Coordinates of C-alpha atoms in Angstrom, one line a residue:
M1 CA 0.0 0.0 0.0
R2 CA 1.4 3.4 -0.9
A3 CA 1.9 6.0 1.8
A4 CA -0.8 8.3 0.4
D5 CA -3.3 5.5 0.6
A6 CA -2.2 4.6 4.1
R7 CA -2.6 8.1 5.4
A8 CA -6.0 8.5 3.8
G9 CA -7.1 5.1 5.3
H10 CA -6.4 6.6 8.7
G11 CA -8.4 9.7 8.0
E12 CA -5.3 11.9 8.2
R13 CA -4.7 13.0 4.6
P14 CA -6.4 12.6 1.2
W15 CA -4.5 10.4 -1.2
W16 CA -3.1 13.3 -3.2
W17 CA -1.6 15.2 -0.3
D18 CA 2.0 14.0 -0.8
A19 CA 1.3 12.0 -4.0
V20 CA 3.9 11.4 -6.8
C21 CA 2.1 12.2 -10.0
Y22 CA 3.8 10.8 -13.2
Q23 CA 2.9 12.6 -16.4
V24 CA 2.9 10.4 -19.5
D25 CA 3.0 12.1 -22.9
V26 CA 0.9 9.3 -24.4
G27 CA 2.2 9.7 -28.0
A28 CA 5.8 9.4 -26.8
F29 CA 5.5 6.7 -24.2
A30 CA 5.0 3.3 -25.9
D31 CA 3.5 2.2 -29.2
V32 CA 1.6 -1.1 -29.2
D33 CA -0.4 -0.9 -32.5
G34 CA 2.8 -0.3 -34.6
D35 CA 1.8 3.0 -36.2
G36 CA 4.9 4.8 -34.7
V37 CA 2.8 6.8 -32.2
G38 CA 2.3 5.9 -28.6
D39 CA -1.2 4.9 -27.4
L40 CA -3.2 4.1 -24.3
D41 CA -2.6 0.4 -24.8
G42 CA 1.1 1.3 -24.7
V43 CA 0.7 2.9 -21.3
R44 CA -1.1 -0.2 -20.1
D45 CA 1.5 -2.4 -21.6
R46 CA 4.2 -0.6 -19.6
F47 CA 2.2 -0.2 -16.5
G48 CA 4.4 -2.7 -14.6
Y49 CA 7.2 -0.2 -14.9
L50 CA 5.1 2.5 -13.3
E51 CA 4.3 0.2 -10.4
L52 CA 8.0 -0.6 -10.1
L53 CA 8.8 3.1 -10.0
G54 CA 6.3 3.6 -7.3
V55 CA 4.1 6.4 -8.4
D56 CA 0.7 7.3 -6.9
A57 CA -1.0 8.7 -10.0
V58 CA -0.5 8.7 -13.8
V59 CA -1.3 11.9 -15.6
L60 CA -2.1 11.4 -19.3
A61 CA -1.0 14.2 -21.5
G62 CA -1.3 14.6 -25.2
T63 CA -4.8 13.2 -25.2
A64 CA -6.2 15.2 -28.1
G65 CA -7.9 12.8 -30.4
L66 CA -8.2 10.1 -27.8
D67 CA -11.7 8.8 -26.9
P68 CA -12.4 8.6 -23.1
S69 CA -15.4 6.3 -23.9
A70 CA -13.2 3.8 -25.7
P71 CA -12.3 0.4 -24.2
D72 CA -8.6 1.1 -24.0
F73 CA -9.2 3.9 -21.5
A74 CA -11.6 1.8 -19.4
E75 CA -9.0 -1.1 -19.4
L76 CA -6.2 1.2 -18.3
L77 CA -8.3 2.8 -15.6
A78 CA -9.3 -0.7 -14.3
E79 CA -5.8 -1.9 -14.2
A80 CA -4.5 1.2 -12.5
H81 CA -7.2 1.2 -9.9
A82 CA -6.6 -2.5 -9.1
A83 CA -3.0 -1.5 -8.4
G84 CA -4.0 1.4 -6.2
V85 CA -2.8 4.0 -8.8
R86 CA -5.0 7.0 -9.8
V87 CA -5.4 8.2 -13.4
M88 CA -5.6 11.9 -14.2
V89 CA -5.7 13.7 -17.5
A90 CA -3.8 16.8 -18.5
L91 CA -6.2 19.2 -20.4
D92 CA -5.8 22.5 -22.0
V93 CA -9.0 24.4 -21.5
D94 CA -9.4 28.0 -22.8
P95 CA -12.8 29.3 -21.7
A96 CA -12.4 32.3 -24.2
R97 CA -12.9 29.9 -27.2
T98 CA -14.0 26.6 -25.8
D99 CA -16.9 25.3 -23.7
P100 CA -15.1 23.7 -20.8
A101 CA -17.8 21.1 -20.3
R102 CA -17.1 19.7 -23.7
V103 CA -13.4 19.2 -22.8
L104 CA -13.7 18.1 -19.2
E105 CA -16.9 16.2 -18.8
P106 CA -16.1 13.2 -21.1
W107 CA -13.0 12.3 -19.1
L108 CA -14.6 12.9 -15.7
E109 CA -17.8 11.0 -16.7
H110 CA -15.7 8.0 -17.8
G111 CA -13.9 7.7 -14.5
A112 CA -10.7 9.9 -14.6
D113 CA -9.6 10.6 -11.0
G114 CA -8.9 14.3 -11.8
V115 CA -7.3 16.7 -14.2
H116 CA -4.1 18.7 -14.6
L117 CA -5.2 22.1 -16.1
A118 CA -2.9 24.1 -18.3
P119 CA -2.8 27.7 -17.0
R120 CA -5.5 29.7 -18.7
E121 CA -7.5 32.7 -17.7
D122 CA -11.0 31.9 -16.6
P123 CA -12.7 35.2 -15.8
T124 CA -16.2 33.8 -15.9
G125 CA -15.5 30.8 -13.6
A126 CA -16.7 28.4 -16.3
V127 CA -14.1 25.8 -15.6
R128 CA -14.7 26.0 -11.9
S129 CA -18.4 25.6 -12.5
V130 CA -17.9 22.4 -14.4
L131 CA -15.5 21.0 -11.8
A132 CA -17.8 21.8 -9.0
R133 CA -20.1 19.0 -10.3
Y134 CA -17.3 16.5 -9.6
P135 CA -16.2 17.3 -6.0
D136 CA -14.4 14.0 -5.5
R137 CA -12.0 14.7 -8.4
V138 CA -8.5 16.2 -7.9
V139 CA -7.3 19.2 -9.8
I140 CA -3.7 20.3 -10.3
G141 CA -3.3 23.7 -11.8
T142 CA -2.2 27.3 -11.3
G143 CA -4.6 28.8 -8.8
D144 CA -6.8 27.8 -6.0
W145 CA -7.2 24.1 -6.8
H146 CA -6.3 21.0 -4.7
L147 CA -2.7 21.2 -5.8
S148 CA -0.9 24.2 -7.1
F149 CA 1.6 23.3 -9.9
N150 CA 4.9 24.9 -9.1
L151 CA 8.0 25.2 -11.3
D152 CA 9.9 27.6 -9.0
L153 CA 12.6 25.0 -8.4
A154 CA 13.3 24.7 -12.1
I155 CA 13.3 28.4 -12.6
A156 CA 15.6 29.1 -9.6
G157 CA 18.6 27.2 -11.1
F158 CA 21.1 25.2 -9.3
A159 CA 22.1 27.6 -6.5
A160 CA 21.3 27.2 -2.8
G161 CA 20.2 30.8 -2.2
P162 CA 17.6 31.1 -5.0
L163 CA 16.4 27.6 -4.3
R164 CA 15.9 28.4 -0.6
A165 CA 14.0 31.5 -1.6
A166 CA 11.8 29.6 -4.0
I167 CA 11.0 27.0 -1.4
T168 CA 10.2 29.6 1.3
G169 CA 8.0 31.6 -1.1
A170 CA 6.0 28.5 -2.2
L171 CA 5.4 27.4 1.3
A172 CA 4.6 30.8 2.8
G173 CA 1.1 31.6 3.9
P174 CA -2.3 30.0 3.2
G175 CA -3.2 28.4 -0.1
P176 CA -3.4 25.1 -1.9
R177 CA -1.0 22.3 -1.4
T178 CA 2.1 22.7 -3.6
A179 CA 2.8 20.2 -6.4
W180 CA 6.6 20.5 -7.1
A181 CA 7.8 20.1 -10.7
M182 CA 11.4 19.9 -11.7
A183 CA 11.4 18.7 -15.3
S184 CA 14.6 19.9 -17.0
R185 CA 14.4 23.1 -18.9
D186 CA 17.7 22.1 -20.6
T187 CA 17.0 21.8 -24.4
S188 CA 20.3 20.0 -25.2
R189 CA 20.0 16.5 -26.5
S190 CA 23.1 15.2 -24.8
R191 CA 23.9 14.5 -21.1
D192 CA 27.1 13.5 -19.4
D193 CA 27.8 12.5 -15.8
A194 CA 28.6 16.1 -14.8
A195 CA 25.2 17.3 -16.2
L196 CA 23.4 14.6 -14.3
T197 CA 24.9 15.8 -10.9
P198 CA 22.4 18.7 -10.3
V199 CA 19.5 16.5 -11.8
R200 CA 20.1 13.8 -9.2
S201 CA 20.6 16.2 -6.3
M202 CA 17.5 18.2 -7.1
A203 CA 15.4 15.0 -7.3
L204 CA 16.2 14.5 -3.6
V205 CA 15.4 18.1 -2.7
Q206 CA 12.1 18.0 -4.5
L207 CA 11.1 14.7 -3.0
A208 CA 12.0 15.8 0.5
L209 CA 9.7 18.8 0.5
P210 CA 6.1 18.9 1.9
G211 CA 3.6 18.5 -0.9
A212 CA 3.0 16.5 -4.0
V213 CA 5.5 15.9 -6.8
C214 CA 4.9 16.0 -10.5
L215 CA 7.4 14.0 -12.6
R216 CA 7.4 13.9 -16.4
H217 CA 8.2 10.6 -18.1
G218 CA 11.9 10.2 -18.8
E219 CA 12.8 12.6 -16.0
E220 CA 13.7 9.6 -13.8
L221 CA 16.1 8.4 -16.5
G222 CA 17.9 11.7 -16.5
L223 CA 16.8 12.4 -20.1
P224 CA 17.7 16.0 -21.2
G225 CA 15.3 18.5 -22.7
T226 CA 11.6 18.9 -22.7
E227 CA 10.8 17.7 -26.3
R228 CA 8.4 14.8 -26.6
I229 CA 11.0 12.3 -27.7
P230 CA 9.9 8.6 -27.5
M231 CA 10.7 6.9 -24.2
P232 CA 13.8 4.7 -24.5
W233 CA 13.0 1.3 -23.1
E234 CA 15.5 -1.3 -24.2
G235 CA 18.1 -2.3 -26.8
D236 CA 21.1 -0.5 -28.3
R237 CA 19.6 1.5 -31.1
P238 CA 16.6 3.8 -31.7
P239 CA 13.7 3.6 -31.1
F240 CA 14.9 1.6 -28.1
G241 CA 11.7 -0.6 -27.8
F242 CA 9.3 2.3 -28.1
S243 CA 7.8 0.9 -31.3
Q244 CA 8.1 -2.0 -33.8
A245 CA 7.3 0.4 -36.6
A246 CA 10.0 0.9 -39.3
G247 CA 10.8 4.5 -40.1
D248 CA 13.1 7.4 -39.4
W249 CA 14.0 7.5 -35.7
S250 CA 16.8 10.0 -36.1
S251 CA 15.0 12.3 -33.6
I252 CA 16.2 9.9 -30.9
P253 CA 19.9 10.3 -30.1
A254 CA 21.8 7.0 -30.6
E255 CA 23.8 7.7 -27.4
W256 CA 20.6 7.3 -25.4
A257 CA 21.4 3.6 -25.3
A258 CA 22.9 4.3 -21.9
F259 CA 19.7 5.9 -20.7
T260 CA 17.3 3.1 -21.5
V261 CA 15.2 1.6 -18.7
E262 CA 16.9 -1.7 -19.4
A263 CA 20.4 -0.3 -19.1
Q264 CA 19.6 1.5 -15.8
L265 CA 17.3 -0.9 -14.0
E266 CA 20.0 -3.2 -12.6
D267 CA 22.6 -0.5 -12.2
E268 CA 22.5 0.5 -8.6
S269 CA 24.3 3.8 -9.4
S270 CA 22.0 4.9 -12.2
T271 CA 19.6 7.8 -12.0
L272 CA 16.6 5.5 -12.3
S273 CA 17.8 3.5 -9.4
L274 CA 18.2 6.7 -7.3
Y275 CA 14.6 7.7 -8.1
R276 CA 13.3 4.2 -7.3
Q277 CA 15.2 4.3 -3.9
A278 CA 14.0 7.8 -3.2
L279 CA 10.4 7.0 -3.9
E280 CA 10.5 3.9 -1.9
V281 CA 12.1 5.6 1.1
R282 CA 9.7 8.6 0.8
S283 CA 6.6 6.3 0.8
S284 CA 7.7 4.0 3.6
H285 CA 9.9 5.9 6.1
P286 CA 8.0 7.6 9.0
A287 CA 10.2 10.7 8.8
F288 CA 8.4 12.0 5.8
T289 CA 5.8 14.0 7.6
G290 CA 5.2 17.7 8.4
D291 CA 3.8 20.4 6.3
E292 CA 6.4 23.1 7.0
V293 CA 10.2 23.3 6.9
E294 CA 12.7 24.9 9.2
W295 CA 16.2 26.0 8.1
F296 CA 19.5 25.3 9.7
G297 CA 22.8 27.2 9.5
A298 CA 24.9 26.0 6.5
P299 CA 28.1 26.9 4.7
E300 CA 27.9 29.4 1.8
D301 CA 26.1 28.0 -1.3
C302 CA 24.6 25.2 0.8
F303 CA 21.4 24.7 2.7
A304 CA 19.8 22.2 5.1
F305 CA 16.2 22.0 6.1
R306 CA 14.0 19.8 8.2
R307 CA 10.4 19.0 7.9
V308 CA 8.8 20.4 11.0
G309 CA 7.5 17.7 13.3
S310 CA 9.7 15.0 11.8
R311 CA 13.3 13.9 11.9
L312 CA 14.1 14.2 8.2
T313 CA 16.8 16.6 7.2
C314 CA 17.7 17.4 3.6
A315 CA 21.1 18.9 2.9
L316 CA 22.2 20.4 -0.5
N317 CA 25.7 21.5 -1.5
T318 CA 25.9 23.7 -4.6
S319 CA 29.3 25.0 -3.8
S320 CA 32.6 23.9 -5.4
A321 CA 34.0 22.2 -2.2
S322 CA 32.9 19.4 0.1
V323 CA 31.2 20.4 3.3
P324 CA 30.4 18.6 6.6
L325 CA 27.2 16.8 6.7
P326 CA 24.5 17.8 9.3
P327 CA 24.1 15.4 12.2
G328 CA 22.1 12.3 11.6
E329 CA 22.0 8.9 10.1
L330 CA 22.3 8.9 6.3
L331 CA 19.3 7.6 4.4
L332 CA 20.2 8.4 0.8
S333 CA 22.6 10.7 -1.1
S334 CA 22.5 11.7 -4.7
R335 CA 26.2 10.9 -5.1
P336 CA 28.7 8.9 -3.0
L337 CA 29.9 10.9 0.0
D338 CA 33.4 12.3 0.3
G339 CA 34.3 10.4 3.5
E340 CA 32.0 12.0 6.0
D341 CA 31.5 15.1 3.9
L342 CA 28.9 16.2 1.3
P343 CA 30.6 16.6 -2.1
P344 CA 29.9 19.5 -4.5
G345 CA 26.6 19.2 -6.3
T346 CA 25.2 16.6 -3.9
A347 CA 22.1 16.3 -1.8
A348 CA 21.5 13.9 1.1
W349 CA 18.7 12.8 3.4
L350 CA 19.4 12.2 7.0
V351 CA 17.4 11.3 10.1

């Protein structure tokens, strides 16, 4: 049972309070019917991977042209619910040109557990009026919804000062629960070990914070950029198990053979293994409680915070030198420690 379900079962928190939401760009995730484009059956075919990763909800993006009344959505929904995973849908609703009911209702009527709304002005409250008819569904978006989608960590860059300010600002005052997103803004198509260092450390920072987390598919593999490039699953050449269709797969870099799920799954030092460990610890360790953070003194270009009411401390070093770790037992670090010190570009969890 996932931690979100366990808390809800005790009447403490709703399932989405600290949920890990995994956004799947359907057309770029897995192709089952062989037309070269990902499909809902592809998501269902790879659902075991999502269970292995340990996510609480799947958010389907790129759903234009898909039919929520079709059997493939019903089958995906049933399989997900049987595994204790919710299914949400990312929708772009512009009330200035579109009737929100026509976009939202088909998915909600056919069982979607909620929606992730693209940021749009809604001066008439038309979107809110539709969603009010489905009070049991969860909404992620910009504004006063259940979860407030927040990219401040990505915007702040990899520097302790701006990151601390972004965290403090997002958690200050009343408002909806934060849903932290950290998908790379880097548009390069290559990635080396040095480039992965901040990716790995920010994964631990993001997952240590109070609130939900929004991952985008491929983020857990350390894939660069934000383009919808097909998910690399296995093999040593494009399209890396995404599709059996013949065609031009030059949009997928050949060097991504090292980033496939297959290549990383059994490698304990891989980025995928780090995400899997982090999600497992986050969901099972009792230290991951508390809705506020308190800050400790730290060396320049570093920070350390603890979730109030818990024993969890997260430390981050964005300086160019190793620094002493805060007191506590090490749970996980984004890179191996330098003796008893935290190396540059590294984050750690301690209790």
